[in-house]
Every structure is written in C-alpha cells, then in structure tokens.
C-alpha cells in the first residue's frame, strides 16, 4: 500500500512539474487573438458567413458517423449468420447511398454557383 501511495505521489509530482514548466515556458502574447474560419473575432459578428463551411462540416460529420458505423460490420462477419449479415450490411449501405443521392439532387455537393 505504501508503494502505491509513493508511486501516486511521484506521478502527481511529475504532472505538476510538467504543468508548471509549460506555464512558465509558454509564450504569452496578449496582442494576438484566436483566428477561426477566416474571421477576426474582434470584428462584427454580423458579417455574412459562407454556407460552404457549414455544408463541408455537415457532410464530414455524416460520412464520419457512417465510417464509425461501418467498422463494426467487418468483425461481426465471423460471429453471425452470413445471410443476416449480408441483408443488414446491404440495407445500411443502401441508406447511405440514398442519402448521398439525395444530397447530390439537392445540389449540396456543388461548391460553385
């Protein structure tokens, strides 16, 4: 028990020393400000925003979630009935393809006017 307490104390000490060093060595410049999406945060918040940024984000999230849902399909192949696996996989992929087709028809993938 004493050994665990000593290890915990050592880890806590090392973590605190590293945080202290990072604070002391970091270059703090108060004149600069964060710069996101090409906008200056100190300017007016009412300037027009291009929807292309939003559409890229939404499409990225959709395809990212799709990939996260497709990954478990592969290892499950060995554990379940082949016909059931095939039907579920085809059904899921068809939903994704229909969604992509809908985005294409709505001109969401067309980046130029």
Tab-separated table of N, CA, C and O in Angstrom:
chain	number	residue	atom	x	y	z
A	1	UNK	N	0.818	-1.185	0.000
A	1	UNK	CA	0.000	0.000	0.000
A	1	UNK	C	0.869	1.258	0.000
A	1	UNK	O	0.543	2.230	-0.660
A	2	UNK	N	1.944	1.210	0.735
A	2	UNK	CA	2.874	2.349	0.789
A	2	UNK	C	3.501	2.564	-0.577
A	2	UNK	O	3.682	3.708	-1.012
A	3	UNK	N	3.822	1.465	-1.272
A	3	UNK	CA	4.415	1.572	-2.599
A	3	UNK	C	3.456	2.271	-3.564
A	3	UNK	O	3.864	3.141	-4.338
A	4	UNK	N	2.182	1.910	-3.516
A	4	UNK	CA	1.191	2.552	-4.383
A	4	UNK	C	1.061	4.036	-4.058
A	4	UNK	O	0.943	4.873	-4.960
A	5	UNK	N	1.080	4.378	-2.799
A	5	UNK	CA	0.997	5.774	-2.385
A	5	UNK	C	2.216	6.553	-2.871
A	5	UNK	O	2.093	7.684	-3.357
A	6	UNK	N	3.392	5.942	-2.778
A	6	UNK	CA	4.611	6.598	-3.263
A	6	UNK	C	4.575	6.794	-4.777
A	6	UNK	O	4.967	7.847	-5.278
A	7	UNK	N	4.104	5.790	-5.503
A	7	UNK	CA	4.014	5.899	-6.969
A	7	UNK	C	3.011	6.985	-7.351
A	7	UNK	O	3.270	7.809	-8.231
A	8	UNK	N	1.862	7.005	-6.681
A	8	UNK	CA	0.850	8.025	-6.952
A	8	UNK	C	1.403	9.424	-6.674
A	8	UNK	O	1.202	10.348	-7.463
A	9	UNK	N	2.109	9.579	-5.579
A	9	UNK	CA	2.699	10.874	-5.227
A	9	UNK	C	3.734	11.292	-6.258
A	9	UNK	O	3.786	12.461	-6.662
A	10	UNK	N	4.552	10.340	-6.713
A	10	UNK	CA	5.558	10.636	-7.718
A	10	UNK	C	4.909	11.063	-9.035
A	10	UNK	O	5.333	12.044	-9.659
A	11	UNK	N	3.885	10.352	-9.445
A	11	UNK	CA	3.186	10.702	-10.688
A	11	UNK	C	2.545	12.076	-10.573
A	11	UNK	O	2.611	12.893	-11.494
A	12	UNK	N	1.914	12.345	-9.450
A	12	UNK	CA	1.295	13.647	-9.216
A	12	UNK	C	2.342	14.756	-9.228
A	12	UNK	O	2.125	15.822	-9.819
A	13	UNK	N	3.479	14.515	-8.635
A	13	UNK	CA	4.553	15.495	-8.608
A	13	UNK	C	5.089	15.759	-10.015
A	13	UNK	O	5.278	16.914	-10.409
A	14	UNK	N	5.320	14.713	-10.783
A	14	UNK	CA	5.818	14.873	-12.152
A	14	UNK	C	4.812	15.640	-13.009
A	14	UNK	O	5.181	16.537	-13.774
A	15	UNK	N	3.521	15.320	-12.863
A	15	UNK	CA	2.496	16.023	-13.632
A	15	UNK	C	2.450	17.500	-13.278
A	15	UNK	O	2.349	18.367	-14.163
A	16	UNK	N	2.545	17.809	-12.005
A	16	UNK	CA	2.521	19.211	-11.588
A	16	UNK	C	3.754	19.959	-12.072
A	16	UNK	O	3.671	21.123	-12.474
A	17	UNK	N	4.906	19.321	-12.037
A	17	UNK	CA	6.128	19.960	-12.525
A	17	UNK	C	6.015	20.228	-14.021
A	17	UNK	O	6.375	21.310	-14.497
A	18	UNK	N	5.490	19.283	-14.765
A	18	UNK	CA	5.330	19.475	-16.209
A	18	UNK	C	4.350	20.606	-16.514
A	18	UNK	O	4.586	21.417	-17.426
A	19	UNK	N	3.247	20.690	-15.770
A	19	UNK	CA	2.301	21.787	-15.982
A	19	UNK	C	2.929	23.123	-15.635
A	19	UNK	O	2.742	24.113	-16.349
A	20	UNK	N	3.680	23.181	-14.568
A	20	UNK	CA	4.338	24.413	-14.159
A	20	UNK	C	5.357	24.849	-15.208
A	20	UNK	O	5.427	26.027	-15.566
A	21	UNK	N	6.138	23.919	-15.721
A	21	UNK	CA	7.100	24.236	-16.776
A	21	UNK	C	6.393	24.732	-18.034
A	21	UNK	O	6.855	25.672	-18.690
A	22	UNK	N	5.299	24.093	-18.396
A	22	UNK	CA	4.566	24.519	-19.588
A	22	UNK	C	4.028	25.929	-19.419
A	22	UNK	O	4.063	26.737	-20.353
A	23	UNK	N	3.556	26.266	-18.233
A	23	UNK	CA	3.039	27.615	-17.986
A	23	UNK	C	4.161	28.636	-18.045
A	23	UNK	O	4.010	29.718	-18.627
A	24	UNK	N	5.301	28.309	-17.454
A	24	UNK	CA	6.407	29.268	-17.413
A	24	UNK	C	7.059	29.435	-18.785
A	24	UNK	O	7.493	30.536	-19.131
A	25	UNK	N	7.141	28.374	-19.576
A	25	UNK	CA	7.849	28.454	-20.850
A	25	UNK	C	6.964	28.880	-22.017
A	25	UNK	O	7.480	29.182	-23.093
A	26	UNK	N	5.668	28.908	-21.827
A	26	UNK	CA	4.790	29.261	-22.939
A	26	UNK	C	4.927	30.735	-23.249
A	26	UNK	O	5.120	31.568	-22.367
A	27	UNK	N	4.832	31.028	-24.526
A	27	UNK	CA	4.932	32.425	-24.948
A	27	UNK	C	3.526	33.007	-24.917
A	27	UNK	O	2.667	32.626	-25.704
A	28	UNK	N	3.333	33.940	-24.020
A	28	UNK	CA	2.033	34.575	-23.907
A	28	UNK	C	2.081	35.915	-24.619
A	28	UNK	O	2.864	36.781	-24.282
A	29	UNK	N	1.229	36.022	-25.600
A	29	UNK	CA	1.127	37.268	-26.346
A	29	UNK	C	-0.319	37.725	-26.265
A	29	UNK	O	-1.199	37.136	-26.885
A	30	UNK	N	-0.555	38.751	-25.512
A	30	UNK	CA	-1.920	39.220	-25.321
A	30	UNK	C	-2.421	40.038	-26.495
A	30	UNK	O	-3.600	40.303	-26.602
A	31	UNK	N	-1.536	40.451	-27.394
A	31	UNK	CA	-1.973	41.245	-28.532
A	31	UNK	C	-2.612	40.372	-29.608
A	31	UNK	O	-3.421	40.854	-30.391
A	32	UNK	N	-2.258	39.106	-29.674
A	32	UNK	CA	-2.844	38.241	-30.682
A	32	UNK	C	-4.161	37.668	-30.171
A	32	UNK	O	-4.426	37.631	-28.986
A	33	UNK	N	-4.971	37.230	-31.106
A	33	UNK	CA	-6.268	36.666	-30.740
A	33	UNK	C	-6.507	35.410	-31.564
A	33	UNK	O	-5.862	35.181	-32.579
A	34	UNK	N	-7.447	34.586	-31.159
A	34	UNK	CA	-7.721	33.369	-31.920
A	34	UNK	C	-8.264	33.717	-33.301
A	34	UNK	O	-8.926	34.726	-33.486
A	35	UNK	N	-7.973	32.854	-34.232
A	35	UNK	CA	-8.364	33.095	-35.619
A	35	UNK	C	-9.000	31.817	-36.138
A	35	UNK	O	-8.319	30.829	-36.381
A	36	UNK	N	-10.322	31.837	-36.268
A	36	UNK	CA	-11.020	30.639	-36.710
A	36	UNK	C	-11.890	30.966	-37.911
A	36	UNK	O	-12.506	32.025	-37.984
A	37	UNK	N	-11.976	30.049	-38.842
A	37	UNK	CA	-12.853	30.142	-40.010
A	37	UNK	C	-12.587	31.389	-40.842
A	37	UNK	O	-13.468	31.868	-41.534
A	38	UNK	N	-11.430	31.968	-40.738
A	38	UNK	CA	-11.105	33.120	-41.556
A	38	UNK	C	-11.690	34.423	-41.067
A	38	UNK	O	-11.700	35.404	-41.792
A	39	UNK	N	-12.214	34.463	-39.856
A	39	UNK	CA	-12.830	35.683	-39.333
A	39	UNK	C	-12.042	36.202	-38.143
A	39	UNK	O	-11.561	35.438	-37.329
A	40	UNK	N	-11.982	37.521	-38.041
A	40	UNK	CA	-11.359	38.156	-36.891
A	40	UNK	C	-12.397	38.222	-35.773
A	40	UNK	O	-13.474	38.782	-35.966
A	41	UNK	N	-12.134	37.637	-34.601
A	41	UNK	CA	-13.143	37.600	-33.544
A	41	UNK	C	-13.474	38.963	-32.950
A	41	UNK	O	-14.481	39.119	-32.289
A	42	UNK	N	-12.635	39.954	-33.201
A	42	UNK	CA	-12.891	41.284	-32.651
A	42	UNK	C	-13.729	42.146	-33.578
A	42	UNK	O	-14.115	43.245	-33.230
A	43	UNK	N	-14.016	41.644	-34.781
A	43	UNK	CA	-14.840	42.408	-35.707
A	43	UNK	C	-16.315	42.092	-35.459
A	43	UNK	O	-16.665	41.305	-34.586
A	44	UNK	N	-17.145	42.669	-36.250
A	44	UNK	CA	-18.593	42.485	-36.090
A	44	UNK	C	-18.989	41.025	-36.320
A	44	UNK	O	-18.479	40.365	-37.219
A	45	UNK	N	-19.909	40.556	-35.525
A	45	UNK	CA	-20.379	39.177	-35.663
A	45	UNK	C	-21.464	39.056	-36.718
A	45	UNK	O	-21.944	37.962	-36.999
A	46	UNK	N	-21.875	40.148	-37.310
A	46	UNK	CA	-22.983	40.151	-38.269
A	46	UNK	C	-22.543	40.106	-39.722
A	46	UNK	O	-23.342	40.344	-40.610
A	47	UNK	N	-21.277	39.817	-39.985
A	47	UNK	CA	-20.839	39.736	-41.373
A	47	UNK	C	-21.345	38.438	-41.982
A	47	UNK	O	-21.533	37.436	-41.292
A	48	UNK	N	-21.614	38.424	-43.291
A	48	UNK	CA	-22.160	37.216	-43.929
A	48	UNK	C	-21.181	36.042	-43.841
A	48	UNK	O	-19.982	36.208	-43.965
A	49	UNK	N	-21.744	34.884	-43.637
A	49	UNK	CA	-20.952	33.661	-43.491
A	49	UNK	C	-21.258	32.744	-44.664
A	49	UNK	O	-22.418	32.491	-44.984
A	50	UNK	N	-20.229	32.249	-45.309
A	50	UNK	CA	-20.422	31.353	-46.443
A	50	UNK	C	-20.960	30.008	-45.968
A	50	UNK	O	-20.446	29.406	-45.032
A	51	UNK	N	-22.007	29.539	-46.619
A	51	UNK	CA	-22.592	28.255	-46.255
A	51	UNK	C	-21.713	27.076	-46.656
A	51	UNK	O	-21.959	25.962	-46.213
A	52	UNK	N	-20.710	27.326	-47.475
A	52	UNK	CA	-19.812	26.235	-47.873
A	52	UNK	C	-19.105	25.638	-46.659
A	52	UNK	O	-18.932	24.428	-46.579
A	53	UNK	N	-18.712	26.483	-45.697
A	53	UNK	CA	-18.080	25.973	-44.476
A	53	UNK	C	-19.039	25.051	-43.742
A	53	UNK	O	-18.669	23.977	-43.275
A	54	UNK	N	-20.283	25.490	-43.626
A	54	UNK	CA	-21.292	24.699	-42.917
A	54	UNK	C	-21.561	23.381	-43.641
A	54	UNK	O	-21.631	22.320	-43.012
A	55	UNK	N	-21.707	23.429	-44.966
A	55	UNK	CA	-22.002	22.208	-45.728
A	55	UNK	C	-20.842	21.221	-45.664
A	55	UNK	O	-21.056	20.012	-45.545
A	56	UNK	N	-19.626	21.720	-45.722
A	56	UNK	CA	-18.463	20.836	-45.610
A	56	UNK	C	-18.468	20.156	-44.249
A	56	UNK	O	-18.221	18.955	-44.137
A	57	UNK	N	-18.784	20.910	-43.199
A	57	UNK	CA	-18.822	20.347	-41.851
A	57	UNK	C	-19.905	19.287	-41.725
A	57	UNK	O	-19.669	18.209	-41.176
A	58	UNK	N	-21.092	19.580	-42.237
A	58	UNK	CA	-22.196	18.625	-42.136
A	58	UNK	C	-21.880	17.350	-42.908
A	58	UNK	O	-22.078	16.238	-42.405
A	59	UNK	N	-21.365	17.493	-44.105
A	59	UNK	CA	-21.042	16.306	-44.911
A	59	UNK	C	-19.920	15.512	-44.267
A	59	UNK	O	-19.951	14.280	-44.233
A	60	UNK	N	-18.930	16.203	-43.705
A	60	UNK	CA	-17.860	15.498	-42.995
A	60	UNK	C	-18.428	14.705	-41.822
A	60	UNK	O	-18.064	13.545	-41.619
A	61	UNK	N	-19.303	15.324	-41.033
A	61	UNK	CA	-19.890	14.626	-39.887
A	61	UNK	C	-20.715	13.428	-40.322
A	61	UNK	O	-20.662	12.362	-39.699
A	62	UNK	N	-21.476	13.584	-41.401
A	62	UNK	CA	-22.290	12.467	-41.894
A	62	UNK	C	-21.395	11.301	-42.283
A	62	UNK	O	-21.617	10.162	-41.868
A	63	UNK	N	-20.362	11.558	-43.083
A	63	UNK	CA	-19.501	10.474	-43.527
A	63	UNK	C	-18.645	9.926	-42.385
A	63	UNK	O	-18.308	8.740	-42.370
A	64	UNK	N	-18.308	10.767	-41.418
A	64	UNK	CA	-17.557	10.302	-40.257
A	64	UNK	C	-18.392	9.335	-39.425
A	64	UNK	O	-17.906	8.281	-39.001
A	65	UNK	N	-19.644	9.661	-39.221
A	65	UNK	CA	-20.540	8.762	-38.482
A	65	UNK	C	-20.765	7.482	-39.275
A	65	UNK	O	-20.809	6.386	-38.716
A	66	UNK	N	-20.878	7.601	-40.597
A	66	UNK	CA	-21.049	6.407	-41.432
A	66	UNK	C	-19.867	5.460	-41.267
A	66	UNK	O	-20.047	4.253	-41.118
A	67	UNK	N	-18.678	5.990	-41.285
A	67	UNK	CA	-17.490	5.144	-41.137
A	67	UNK	C	-17.475	4.486	-39.763
A	67	UNK	O	-17.159	3.303	-39.625
A	68	UNK	N	-17.851	5.260	-38.737
A	68	UNK	CA	-17.884	4.692	-37.383
A	68	UNK	C	-18.920	3.585	-37.269
A	68	UNK	O	-18.761	2.657	-36.476
A	69	UNK	N	-19.974	3.640	-38.046
A	69	UNK	CA	-20.992	2.591	-38.021
A	69	UNK	C	-20.637	1.411	-38.917
A	69	UNK	O	-21.098	0.299	-38.681
A	70	UNK	N	-19.837	1.648	-39.945
A	70	UNK	CA	-19.449	0.553	-40.850
A	70	UNK	C	-18.353	-0.314	-40.236
A	70	UNK	O	-18.330	-1.528	-40.448
A	71	UNK	N	-17.440	0.267	-39.465
A	71	UNK	CA	-16.337	-0.502	-38.895
A	71	UNK	C	-16.774	-1.742	-38.116
A	71	UNK	O	-16.176	-2.808	-38.283
A	72	UNK	N	-17.793	-1.691	-37.269
A	72	UNK	CA	-18.170	-2.904	-36.535
A	72	UNK	C	-18.764	-4.004	-37.414
A	72	UNK	O	-18.829	-5.151	-37.002
A	73	UNK	N	-19.193	-3.668	-38.622
A	73	UNK	CA	-19.777	-4.679	-39.508
A	73	UNK	C	-18.734	-5.727	-39.882
A	73	UNK	O	-19.047	-6.913	-40.002
A	74	UNK	N	-17.493	-5.328	-40.035
A	74	UNK	CA	-16.449	-6.244	-40.508
A	74	UNK	C	-16.132	-7.340	-39.492
A	74	UNK	O	-16.171	-8.523	-39.839
A	75	UNK	N	-15.834	-7.041	-38.219
A	75	UNK	CA	-15.522	-8.130	-37.293
A	75	UNK	C	-16.734	-8.998	-36.937
A	75	UNK	O	-16.565	-10.157	-36.574
A	76	UNK	N	-17.926	-8.457	-37.066
A	76	UNK	CA	-19.130	-9.231	-36.742
A	76	UNK	C	-19.361	-10.337	-37.773
A	76	UNK	O	-20.063	-11.304	-37.503
A	77	UNK	N	-18.744	-10.197	-38.947
A	77	UNK	CA	-18.930	-11.159	-40.028
A	77	UNK	C	-18.701	-12.599	-39.567
A	77	UNK	O	-19.422	-13.507	-39.960
A	78	UNK	N	-17.714	-12.824	-38.716
A	78	UNK	CA	-17.392	-14.179	-38.258
A	78	UNK	C	-18.365	-14.700	-37.204
A	78	UNK	O	-18.434	-15.894	-36.967
A	79	UNK	N	-19.105	-13.817	-36.565
A	79	UNK	CA	-19.909	-14.209	-35.410
A	79	UNK	C	-21.387	-14.450	-35.714
A	79	UNK	O	-22.070	-15.074	-34.910
A	80	UNK	N	-21.884	-13.953	-36.830
A	80	UNK	CA	-23.322	-14.049	-37.103
A	80	UNK	C	-23.595	-14.835	-38.377
A	80	UNK	O	-22.692	-15.174	-39.135
A	81	UNK	N	-24.873	-15.071	-38.600
A	81	UNK	CA	-25.333	-15.753	-39.805
A	81	UNK	C	-24.976	-14.912	-41.038
A	81	UNK	O	-25.206	-13.712	-41.070
A	82	UNK	N	-24.456	-15.567	-42.068
A	82	UNK	CA	-23.998	-14.863	-43.262
A	82	UNK	C	-25.140	-14.128	-43.955
A	82	UNK	O	-24.985	-12.992	-44.382
A	83	UNK	N	-26.296	-14.772	-44.077
A	83	UNK	CA	-27.419	-14.143	-44.773
A	83	UNK	C	-27.922	-12.919	-44.006
A	83	UNK	O	-28.221	-11.885	-44.612
A	84	UNK	N	-28.026	-13.019	-42.696
A	84	UNK	CA	-28.459	-11.883	-41.892
A	84	UNK	C	-27.449	-10.748	-41.995
A	84	UNK	O	-27.820	-9.578	-42.161
A	85	UNK	N	-26.182	-11.085	-41.918
A	85	UNK	CA	-25.119	-10.077	-42.024
A	85	UNK	C	-25.190	-9.373	-43.374
A	85	UNK	O	-25.068	-8.152	-43.454
A	86	UNK	N	-25.390	-10.155	-44.445
A	86	UNK	CA	-25.463	-9.579	-45.786
A	86	UNK	C	-26.660	-8.642	-45.913
A	86	UNK	O	-26.539	-7.535	-46.443
A	87	UNK	N	-27.821	-9.060	-45.417
A	87	UNK	CA	-29.020	-8.225	-45.518
A	87	UNK	C	-28.857	-6.919	-44.745
A	87	UNK	O	-29.192	-5.842	-45.246
A	88	UNK	N	-28.350	-7.004	-43.535
A	88	UNK	CA	-28.166	-5.792	-42.720
A	88	UNK	C	-27.132	-4.870	-43.354
A	88	UNK	O	-27.331	-3.650	-43.427
A	89	UNK	N	-26.042	-5.431	-43.852
A	89	UNK	CA	-24.994	-4.615	-44.472
A	89	UNK	C	-25.505	-3.929	-45.732
A	89	UNK	O	-25.268	-2.723	-45.933
A	90	UNK	N	-26.210	-4.671	-46.579
A	90	UNK	CA	-26.745	-4.083	-47.811
A	90	UNK	C	-27.779	-3.017	-47.485
A	90	UNK	O	-27.798	-1.938	-48.098
A	91	UNK	N	-28.637	-3.279	-46.485
A	91	UNK	CA	-29.649	-2.297	-46.084
A	91	UNK	C	-28.977	-1.005	-45.591
A	91	UNK	O	-29.363	0.096	-45.988
A	92	UNK	N	-27.975	-1.137	-44.765
A	92	UNK	CA	-27.270	0.035	-44.235
A	92	UNK	C	-26.578	0.801	-45.355
A	92	UNK	O	-26.666	2.036	-45.428
A	93	UNK	N	-25.889	0.101	-46.240
A	93	UNK	CA	-25.199	0.774	-47.339
A	93	UNK	C	-26.181	1.431	-48.303
A	93	UNK	O	-25.906	2.503	-48.852
A	94	UNK	N	-27.348	0.816	-48.500
A	94	UNK	CA	-28.362	1.427	-49.363
A	94	UNK	C	-28.880	2.732	-48.763
A	94	UNK	O	-29.114	3.701	-49.493
A	95	UNK	N	-29.063	2.763	-47.433
A	95	UNK	CA	-29.478	4.012	-46.788
A	95	UNK	C	-28.428	5.086	-47.026
A	95	UNK	O	-28.765	6.245	-47.339
A	96	UNK	N	-27.159	4.736	-46.910
A	96	UNK	CA	-26.088	5.708	-47.132
A	96	UNK	C	-26.055	6.186	-48.579
A	96	UNK	O	-25.891	7.379	-48.846
A	97	UNK	N	-26.241	5.269	-49.510
A	97	UNK	CA	-26.212	5.639	-50.929
A	97	UNK	C	-27.416	6.506	-51.282
A	97	UNK	O	-27.288	7.482	-52.031
A	98	UNK	N	-28.578	6.199	-50.726
A	98	UNK	CA	-29.768	7.019	-50.974
A	98	UNK	C	-29.562	8.426	-50.397
A	98	UNK	O	-29.934	9.421	-51.021
A	99	UNK	N	-28.958	8.509	-49.206
A	99	UNK	CA	-28.660	9.824	-48.637
A	99	UNK	C	-27.693	10.617	-49.491
A	99	UNK	O	-27.866	11.824	-49.686
A	100	UNK	N	-26.666	9.957	-50.011
A	100	UNK	CA	-25.712	10.625	-50.898
A	100	UNK	C	-26.403	11.086	-52.177
A	100	UNK	O	-26.179	12.202	-52.654
A	101	UNK	N	-27.287	10.250	-52.731
A	101	UNK	CA	-28.042	10.608	-53.938
A	101	UNK	C	-28.938	11.824	-53.667
A	101	UNK	O	-29.041	12.727	-54.497
A	102	UNK	N	-29.561	11.854	-52.482
A	102	UNK	CA	-30.407	12.994	-52.114
A	102	UNK	C	-29.575	14.275	-52.010
A	102	UNK	O	-30.006	15.333	-52.489
A	103	UNK	N	-28.398	14.198	-51.403
A	103	UNK	CA	-27.510	15.362	-51.324
A	103	UNK	C	-27.106	15.824	-52.720
A	103	UNK	O	-27.039	17.024	-52.994
A	104	UNK	N	-26.855	14.886	-53.591
A	104	UNK	CA	-26.463	15.211	-54.963
A	104	UNK	C	-27.612	15.921	-55.677
A	104	UNK	O	-27.404	16.919	-56.370
A	105	UNK	N	-28.854	15.417	-55.509
A	105	UNK	CA	-30.019	16.031	-56.161
A	105	UNK	C	-30.318	17.421	-55.618
A	105	UNK	O	-30.837	18.270	-56.338
A	106	UNK	N	-30.043	17.662	-54.354
A	106	UNK	CA	-30.294	18.970	-53.737
A	106	UNK	C	-29.155	19.951	-54.005
A	106	UNK	O	-29.162	21.055	-53.477
A	107	UNK	N	-28.176	19.558	-54.804
A	107	UNK	CA	-27.002	20.365	-55.148
A	107	UNK	C	-26.200	20.763	-53.916
A	107	UNK	O	-25.584	21.828	-53.878
A	108	UNK	N	-26.188	19.923	-52.882
A	108	UNK	CA	-25.381	20.195	-51.709
A	108	UNK	C	-23.906	19.909	-51.978
A	108	UNK	O	-23.052	20.392	-51.236
A	109	UNK	N	-23.612	19.087	-52.956
A	109	UNK	CA	-22.231	18.755	-53.271
A	109	UNK	C	-21.646	19.657	-54.339
A	109	UNK	O	-20.497	19.515	-54.727
A	110	UNK	N	-22.446	20.603	-54.847
A	110	UNK	CA	-21.993	21.540	-55.864
A	110	UNK	C	-21.432	22.770	-55.158
A	110	UNK	O	-22.175	23.575	-54.601
A	111	UNK	N	-20.107	22.954	-55.180
A	111	UNK	CA	-19.476	24.027	-54.412
A	111	UNK	C	-19.421	25.342	-55.130
A	111	UNK	O	-19.132	26.378	-54.557
A	112	UNK	N	-19.646	25.343	-56.440
A	112	UNK	CA	-19.605	26.600	-57.200
A	112	UNK	C	-21.011	26.952	-57.649
A	112	UNK	O	-21.842	26.095	-57.903
A	113	UNK	N	-21.270	28.248	-57.760
A	113	UNK	CA	-22.608	28.695	-58.191
A	113	UNK	C	-22.655	28.840	-59.689
A	113	UNK	O	-21.850	29.261	-60.351
